[in-house]
Coordinates of C-alpha atoms in Angstrom, one line a residue:
X1 CA 49.2 170.3 43.9
X2 CA 49.6 173.2 46.2
X3 CA 50.7 176.8 45.8
X4 CA 52.2 179.1 48.5
X5 CA 52.4 182.8 48.5
X6 CA 53.4 185.7 50.8
X7 CA 50.1 186.9 52.1
X8 CA 48.8 190.4 51.5
X9 CA 45.1 189.9 52.3
X10 CA 45.4 190.0 56.1
X11 CA 41.6 189.9 56.7
X12 CA 41.3 186.7 54.8
X13 CA 44.4 185.3 56.5
X14 CA 43.0 186.1 60.0
X15 CA 39.6 184.7 59.1
X16 CA 41.3 181.4 58.2
X17 CA 43.3 181.4 61.4
X18 CA 40.2 181.9 63.5
X19 CA 38.1 179.3 61.7
X20 CA 40.8 176.6 61.8
X21 CA 41.8 176.7 65.5
X22 CA 44.6 179.2 65.2
X23 CA 45.8 181.3 68.1
X24 CA 46.5 185.0 68.8
X25 CA 50.2 184.4 68.4
X26 CA 49.6 183.5 64.7
X27 CA 47.4 186.4 63.7
X28 CA 48.2 189.7 62.0
X29 CA 48.0 191.7 65.2
X30 CA 51.0 189.8 66.7
X31 CA 53.5 191.7 64.6
X32 CA 52.5 194.9 66.3
X33 CA 53.3 193.3 69.7
X34 CA 56.6 191.5 68.7
X35 CA 58.2 194.6 67.2
X36 CA 61.8 193.3 67.6
X37 CA 60.9 190.5 65.1
X38 CA 60.3 191.0 61.4
X39 CA 57.0 189.2 60.6
X40 CA 56.0 187.7 57.2
X41 CA 52.8 185.8 56.6
X42 CA 52.3 183.0 54.1
X43 CA 49.3 181.1 52.8
X44 CA 48.9 177.9 51.0
X45 CA 46.2 177.1 48.4
X46 CA 44.7 174.0 46.7
X47 CA 43.4 175.7 43.6
X48 CA 41.5 178.7 45.0
X49 CA 40.9 177.1 48.4
X50 CA 43.0 178.4 51.3
X51 CA 44.4 175.3 53.1
X52 CA 47.3 176.7 55.1
X53 CA 48.4 179.9 56.9
X54 CA 51.6 180.5 58.8
X55 CA 53.3 183.5 60.5
X56 CA 57.1 183.4 60.1
X57 CA 59.0 185.7 62.5
X58 CA 62.6 186.7 61.7
X59 CA 65.4 187.7 64.1
X60 CA 69.0 188.5 63.1
X61 CA 71.3 187.4 66.0
X62 CA 75.0 188.0 66.5
X63 CA 77.1 184.9 65.5
X64 CA 73.9 183.0 64.8
X65 CA 72.5 184.9 61.8
X66 CA 68.9 185.0 60.8
X67 CA 66.5 182.7 62.7
X68 CA 63.0 182.1 61.4
X69 CA 60.3 181.0 63.8
X70 CA 56.7 179.9 63.2
X71 CA 54.8 180.0 66.5
X72 CA 52.6 177.0 66.9
X73 CA 53.6 176.0 63.4
X74 CA 51.4 176.3 60.3
X75 CA 47.6 176.3 60.7
X76 CA 46.6 173.5 58.4
X77 CA 45.7 169.8 58.3
X78 CA 49.0 168.4 59.6
X79 CA 47.8 164.9 58.8
X80 CA 47.8 165.8 55.1
X81 CA 51.1 164.3 54.0
X82 CA 51.2 165.9 50.6
X83 CA 50.4 169.4 52.0
X84 CA 53.1 169.0 54.7
X85 CA 55.6 167.8 52.2
X86 CA 55.0 170.6 49.7
X87 CA 55.0 173.3 52.4
X88 CA 58.3 171.9 53.7
X89 CA 59.8 172.1 50.2
X90 CA 58.6 175.7 49.9
X91 CA 60.2 176.6 53.2
X92 CA 63.5 174.9 52.3
X93 CA 63.6 177.0 49.2
X94 CA 63.0 180.2 51.1
X95 CA 65.6 179.2 53.8
X96 CA 68.2 178.7 51.1
X97 CA 67.3 181.8 49.1
X98 CA 67.4 184.1 52.1
X99 CA 70.5 182.7 53.8
X100 CA 68.5 181.6 56.9
X101 CA 70.3 179.8 59.7
X102 CA 67.2 177.8 60.7
X103 CA 63.5 177.6 60.3
X104 CA 61.8 176.5 63.6
X105 CA 58.2 175.6 64.3
X106 CA 56.5 174.0 67.3
X107 CA 53.1 172.6 66.2
X108 CA 50.4 172.3 68.9
X109 CA 50.0 168.6 68.4
X110 CA 50.1 166.6 71.7
X111 CA 52.3 163.6 72.4
X112 CA 50.4 163.0 75.6
X113 CA 47.3 164.4 77.4
X114 CA 47.2 163.8 81.1
X115 CA 50.0 161.2 80.6
X116 CA 48.0 159.2 78.0
X117 CA 49.9 158.6 74.7
X118 CA 48.4 160.3 71.6
X119 CA 49.3 158.7 68.3
X120 CA 48.9 161.9 66.2
X121 CA 52.0 163.4 67.9
X122 CA 54.1 160.4 67.3
X123 CA 53.1 160.1 63.7
X124 CA 53.8 163.8 63.1
X125 CA 57.3 163.3 64.7
X126 CA 58.1 160.5 62.3
X127 CA 56.8 162.4 59.3
X128 CA 58.7 165.6 60.1
X129 CA 62.0 163.6 60.5
X130 CA 61.4 162.0 57.1
X131 CA 61.0 165.5 55.6
X132 CA 64.4 166.7 56.9
X133 CA 63.4 168.4 60.2
X134 CA 65.3 167.7 63.4
X135 CA 63.8 167.7 66.9
X136 CA 65.3 170.2 69.4
X137 CA 65.5 168.0 72.5
X138 CA 66.8 170.8 74.8
X139 CA 63.9 172.7 76.4
X140 CA 66.2 175.3 77.9
X141 CA 67.0 176.8 74.5
X142 CA 63.5 176.7 73.0
X143 CA 62.7 179.9 71.1
X144 CA 59.5 181.1 72.7
X145 CA 56.9 178.5 73.8
X146 CA 57.2 175.8 76.4
X147 CA 55.9 172.5 74.9
X148 CA 53.2 172.2 77.5
X149 CA 49.9 173.9 78.2
X150 CA 47.0 173.3 80.6
X151 CA 43.5 173.5 79.0
X152 CA 40.0 173.4 80.4
X153 CA 37.4 172.2 77.8
X154 CA 34.4 174.5 77.8
X155 CA 32.1 172.2 75.7
X156 CA 30.4 169.0 76.7
X157 CA 30.4 165.8 74.6
X158 CA 27.5 167.2 72.6
X159 CA 29.2 170.5 71.8
X160 CA 27.2 172.5 74.2
X161 CA 28.8 175.2 76.4
X162 CA 29.4 174.1 80.0
X163 CA 28.3 176.3 82.8
X164 CA 31.1 177.4 85.2
X165 CA 29.4 175.7 88.2
X166 CA 29.4 172.4 86.3
X167 CA 33.1 172.7 85.5
X168 CA 33.8 173.5 89.2
X169 CA 32.2 170.2 90.2
X170 CA 35.2 168.5 88.5
X171 CA 37.7 170.6 90.5
X172 CA 39.3 169.8 93.8
X173 CA 37.1 170.4 96.8
X174 CA 39.6 173.0 98.0
X175 CA 39.2 175.0 94.8
X176 CA 35.4 175.2 95.2
X177 CA 35.8 176.3 98.9
X178 CA 38.4 178.9 98.0
X179 CA 36.2 180.5 95.3
X180 CA 33.2 180.6 97.5
X181 CA 34.9 182.4 100.4
X182 CA 36.4 185.1 98.2
X183 CA 33.4 187.4 98.1
X184 CA 32.7 186.5 101.7
X185 CA 36.0 188.0 102.7
X186 CA 35.8 191.3 101.0
X187 CA 37.1 190.6 97.5
X188 CA 35.8 192.6 94.6
X189 CA 36.9 192.5 90.9
X190 CA 36.9 194.9 88.0
X191 CA 37.8 194.5 84.3
X192 CA 39.8 197.2 82.5
X193 CA 40.4 198.0 78.8
X194 CA 43.2 199.7 77.1
X195 CA 41.4 203.0 77.3
X196 CA 41.1 202.6 81.1
X197 CA 44.8 201.9 81.4
X198 CA 45.7 204.9 79.2
X199 CA 43.6 207.2 81.3
X200 CA 44.7 205.9 84.7
X201 CA 48.3 204.9 85.2
X202 CA 47.5 203.4 88.7
X203 CA 45.7 200.5 87.0
X204 CA 48.9 199.1 85.4
X205 CA 50.9 200.0 88.5
X206 CA 48.6 197.8 90.5
X207 CA 49.0 195.0 88.0
X208 CA 52.7 195.2 87.9
X209 CA 52.9 195.1 91.7
X210 CA 51.0 191.8 91.5
X211 CA 53.4 190.5 88.9
X212 CA 56.5 191.6 90.7
X213 CA 55.5 189.8 93.9
X214 CA 54.6 186.7 91.9
X215 CA 57.8 186.6 89.9
X216 CA 60.0 187.0 92.9
X217 CA 58.0 184.3 94.8
X218 CA 58.2 181.8 91.9
X219 CA 61.6 182.8 90.4
X220 CA 60.8 184.1 86.9
X221 CA 61.0 187.5 85.2
X222 CA 57.7 189.2 84.5
X223 CA 57.0 191.3 81.4
X224 CA 57.0 195.1 81.9
X225 CA 54.0 197.4 82.0
X226 CA 54.6 198.8 78.5
X227 CA 54.5 195.3 77.0
X228 CA 51.3 194.5 78.8
X229 CA 49.7 197.8 77.8
X230 CA 50.7 197.1 74.2
X231 CA 48.9 193.7 74.3
X232 CA 45.8 195.4 75.6
X233 CA 46.0 198.0 72.9
X234 CA 46.6 195.7 69.9
X235 CA 44.0 193.1 71.1
X236 CA 41.7 195.8 72.4
X237 CA 38.3 194.2 71.6
X238 CA 39.4 190.7 72.7
X239 CA 41.6 191.4 75.7
X240 CA 40.8 191.9 79.4
X241 CA 42.8 193.1 82.4
X242 CA 41.1 191.9 85.5
X243 CA 42.1 193.1 88.9
X244 CA 40.9 191.7 92.3
X245 CA 40.8 194.1 95.3
X246 CA 40.5 193.5 99.0
X247 CA 37.9 196.1 100.1
X248 CA 38.3 196.9 103.8
X249 CA 34.9 198.6 104.2
X250 CA 33.1 195.7 102.4
X251 CA 34.8 193.2 104.7
X252 CA 33.8 195.2 107.8
X253 CA 30.3 195.4 106.6
X254 CA 30.2 191.6 106.0
X255 CA 31.6 191.0 109.4
X256 CA 29.0 193.3 111.0
X257 CA 26.3 191.2 109.3
X258 CA 27.9 188.0 110.6
X259 CA 27.9 189.4 114.2
X260 CA 24.3 190.3 113.9
X261 CA 23.6 186.8 112.8
X262 CA 25.5 185.4 115.8
X263 CA 23.6 187.8 118.2
X264 CA 20.3 186.6 116.8
X265 CA 21.4 183.0 117.3
X266 CA 22.4 183.6 120.9
X267 CA 19.0 185.3 121.6
X268 CA 17.2 182.2 120.3
X269 CA 19.3 179.7 122.3
X270 CA 17.3 180.0 125.6
X271 CA 14.5 177.5 125.5
X272 CA 15.4 176.0 122.1
X273 CA 14.9 172.3 121.6
X274 CA 17.9 170.1 121.2
X275 CA 18.0 170.0 117.4
X276 CA 17.4 173.7 117.1
X277 CA 20.1 174.4 119.7
X278 CA 22.6 172.4 117.7
X279 CA 21.9 174.4 114.6
X280 CA 22.2 177.6 116.5
X281 CA 25.6 176.5 118.0
X282 CA 26.8 175.7 114.5
X283 CA 26.0 179.3 113.4
X284 CA 27.7 180.7 116.5
X285 CA 30.8 178.5 116.0
X286 CA 31.0 179.4 112.3
X287 CA 30.8 183.1 113.0
X288 CA 33.5 182.8 115.6
X289 CA 35.8 181.1 113.1
X290 CA 35.1 183.7 110.5
X291 CA 35.8 186.4 113.1
X292 CA 39.3 184.9 113.7
X293 CA 40.0 185.1 109.9
X294 CA 38.5 188.6 109.7
X295 CA 40.8 189.8 112.5
X296 CA 43.8 188.3 110.7
X297 CA 42.9 190.1 107.4
X298 CA 42.5 193.4 109.1
X299 CA 45.8 193.0 110.9
X300 CA 47.6 192.0 107.7
X301 CA 46.1 195.0 105.8
X302 CA 47.2 197.5 108.5
X303 CA 50.3 198.6 106.6
X304 CA 48.0 199.9 103.9
X305 CA 46.6 202.6 106.1
X306 CA 45.8 205.1 103.4
X307 CA 44.0 202.6 101.1
X308 CA 40.5 201.3 101.4
X309 CA 41.0 198.9 98.5
X310 CA 44.2 196.9 98.1
X311 CA 44.9 195.2 94.8
X312 CA 45.7 191.6 95.7
X313 CA 45.5 189.7 92.3
X314 CA 45.4 190.4 88.6
X315 CA 45.4 188.7 85.3
X316 CA 45.7 189.7 81.6
X317 CA 43.8 187.5 79.1
X318 CA 43.2 187.4 75.4
X319 CA 40.1 185.8 73.9
X320 CA 40.9 184.9 70.3
X321 CA 39.0 182.4 68.1
X322 CA 38.1 179.4 70.1
X323 CA 40.4 180.0 73.0
X324 CA 40.5 182.2 76.0
X325 CA 44.2 182.5 77.0
X326 CA 45.5 183.5 80.4
X327 CA 48.7 185.3 79.5
X328 CA 49.9 186.7 82.7
X329 CA 48.6 186.6 86.2
X330 CA 49.4 186.3 89.9
X331 CA 48.8 187.6 93.4
X332 CA 50.4 190.0 95.9
X333 CA 52.1 188.6 98.9
X334 CA 49.6 190.4 101.1
X335 CA 46.4 188.6 102.1
X336 CA 47.0 185.6 99.8
X337 CA 46.0 182.9 102.2
X338 CA 43.3 184.8 104.0
X339 CA 41.3 185.8 100.9
X340 CA 42.3 182.9 98.4
X341 CA 42.5 185.7 95.8
X342 CA 44.2 183.5 93.2
X343 CA 41.3 181.0 93.1
X344 CA 38.8 183.8 92.9
X345 CA 40.7 185.5 90.0
X346 CA 41.0 182.3 88.0
X347 CA 37.3 181.5 88.4
X348 CA 36.4 184.9 87.1
X349 CA 38.8 184.4 84.1
X350 CA 37.1 181.1 83.4
X351 CA 33.7 182.7 83.5
X352 CA 34.9 185.4 81.0
X353 CA 36.0 182.7 78.6
X354 CA 32.6 181.1 78.8
X355 CA 30.8 184.4 78.4
X356 CA 32.9 185.2 75.2
X357 CA 31.9 181.9 73.6
X358 CA 35.3 180.2 73.8
X359 CA 35.6 176.4 73.4
X360 CA 38.8 176.1 75.4
X361 CA 40.1 178.0 78.5
X362 CA 43.9 178.1 78.4
X363 CA 45.5 178.3 81.8
X364 CA 48.9 178.8 80.2
X365 CA 52.2 176.9 80.4
X366 CA 54.5 175.8 83.1
X367 CA 58.3 175.7 82.6
X368 CA 59.5 172.1 82.3
X369 CA 62.7 170.2 82.7
X370 CA 64.6 168.9 79.6
X371 CA 63.3 165.3 79.3
X372 CA 64.9 162.0 78.6
X373 CA 64.0 161.1 75.0
X374 CA 61.3 158.5 74.5
X375 CA 62.1 155.2 72.7
X376 CA 61.0 156.6 69.3
X377 CA 63.0 159.8 69.7
X378 CA 60.1 162.1 70.7
X379 CA 60.3 164.2 73.8
X380 CA 59.9 162.1 76.9
X381 CA 57.7 162.9 79.9
X382 CA 57.6 166.7 80.4
X383 CA 57.9 167.4 84.2
X384 CA 57.4 170.9 85.7
X385 CA 60.6 172.6 86.8
X386 CA 61.0 172.7 90.6
X387 CA 60.0 176.4 90.9
X388 CA 56.9 175.8 88.8
X389 CA 55.7 172.7 90.6
X390 CA 53.3 174.8 92.8
X391 CA 52.0 176.7 89.8
X392 CA 51.4 173.3 88.0
X393 CA 49.5 171.9 91.1
X394 CA 47.4 175.0 91.2
X395 CA 46.4 174.8 87.5
X396 CA 45.7 171.1 87.7
X397 CA 43.4 171.7 90.7
X398 CA 41.0 173.4 88.3
X399 CA 40.6 170.0 86.5
X400 CA 42.8 171.2 83.6
X401 CA 44.1 168.8 81.1
X402 CA 47.9 168.7 80.8
X403 CA 49.0 168.7 77.2
X404 CA 52.5 167.7 76.3
X405 CA 53.2 168.8 72.8
X406 CA 55.7 167.5 70.2
X407 CA 58.1 170.4 70.7
X408 CA 60.4 172.4 68.3
X409 CA 61.3 171.0 64.9
X410 CA 64.0 172.7 62.9
X411 CA 65.0 172.9 59.2
X412 CA 68.7 173.8 59.4
X413 CA 70.1 176.1 56.8
X414 CA 73.5 176.6 58.2
X415 CA 74.8 173.9 60.6
X416 CA 77.6 176.0 62.1
X417 CA 75.5 179.0 62.8
X418 CA 72.6 176.9 64.2
X419 CA 75.1 175.1 66.5
X420 CA 76.2 178.6 67.8
X421 CA 72.5 179.6 68.2
X422 CA 71.6 176.4 70.2
X423 CA 74.6 176.9 72.5
X424 CA 74.2 180.7 72.9
X425 CA 70.5 180.7 73.6
X426 CA 70.5 179.4 77.2
X427 CA 73.3 181.8 78.1
X428 CA 71.6 184.8 76.5
X429 CA 68.4 184.0 78.4
X430 CA 70.3 183.9 81.7
X431 CA 72.1 187.2 81.0
X432 CA 68.8 188.9 80.1
X433 CA 67.1 187.6 83.3
X434 CA 70.0 188.7 85.5
X435 CA 70.1 192.2 83.8
X436 CA 66.4 192.7 84.3
X437 CA 66.7 191.8 88.0
X438 CA 69.5 194.2 88.5
X439 CA 67.6 197.0 86.9
X440 CA 64.6 196.6 89.1

C-alpha cells in the first residue's frame, strides 16, 4: 500500500515537515548543525501523496557499531497501523542490509500531560512492541532527547492566537510581579542575528558568560559558542539570540524619577485630608522600598566599574513550523534576584513566539530520573532530577504543560553490539562532561 524512498527533494520534504507538526530537529537544515552524524532523509507515499517523512542520523561508535537515530520519530499519522507496520518493515530491511546495530526513535506522543494519562501514548507503546521494537527504560543512556518537554499553548479553544497578557494571567502571581519590575529596575533587551554575532564577538562572549554561570549553578555542561553560532547561521531567518542587560544609567534615571515623585508627595502632605494622606504615604513608602532595592543593585554592580551595561540573561530560540523552541538560556549570577532577569527574558521569548505566529511555545526539557515502569510496561512517572527541580519549578510557574512522552523505542539489529552501546553510553557521557569541565 505504501512506498518508501530516500528523499532528494528537500524542499518538498521540509514543506511536509512544517505542515504536519514537525520540528527543527527533523528538517534538512539539521544535518548542517549535527555534522558529526551522517544524515539521510526518507519519505513515504500512498500513491503520489506524501504521508511520512523521517530524518535518520547515523553514528559509528567503537565497540557498538553503527547506530541509527530518528529524532522525534517519523512525521506521520502514528495512529495509521498499516503505515506504521510498513514503515517498520522498511526500516528492518535497511537495518539488516546496512549492518546497523540499532534503529532508535522517540516519537513525540505523550503518555501523560500534567500527570493525566493519555491513551494515544499507551496504544502506541503496545503497537510498537507488537512490531518488534523494544522500549529503552533507562533514561541515562537516551541518545539525545529527554522524554519530557514543557509547552505553553498559544491558541485558545477557537484557534485564535492568545495575547501574552492573557497567558500571564494563568501564571503564578510571582511571575507577573517579576516581569513587571524588570523594566522598572534598569533591564533592557536586544535581539541579535547571525550577522550581528559574526561582526561583534562580544555578543557571543556575553551569551556564553550567561550559560557558564547557569551550567555551574545547575550542574550541567553548556554548548560552546561555535555550536550556538552555527545554530544561528543555519536557522538564520527563524532564529533569535536575545540578551538582557542591566543598564546602570537607565536605573539611575528611573531612581531619580522615583525620588522626584516622593518629593512631590512629601510636599502635598501638609494639609492633606486623611484619605489623600494615606495615598501619599503609600507613594512615599513604595519609593523608600524601591530605593533599598536600587542601592542593592548599584552595590552588586560595583565590580563592573568599566561597564555601563551588564549582560545578565540570554536565550537562543528557534521558531520553526508551529513551534517556538527555547534551546538554551540562563542568567548570570550577578543581579539575578534584584532584577528578576530570568522572568523578564522568558516573557520576551514568549512574546517573540506569539509575534512569529507559533501555536506552541516550547520552554524545553528538564533532565529526569529513570522511572519505575508502569503496569503496562510504559515509562512510569517522569520526575525531574534533583539538580533540575528548580528549573522545572521555574518553567511550570509560567503555566506550562508538562508532557511526558513515550520515550525511546529500538529495532535491534545486533543484540551484542546494542548491549555494549546501552552499557557504554552513560559512561561515555560522564567522561565527556568531566573532560569539558577540565578544559574550561
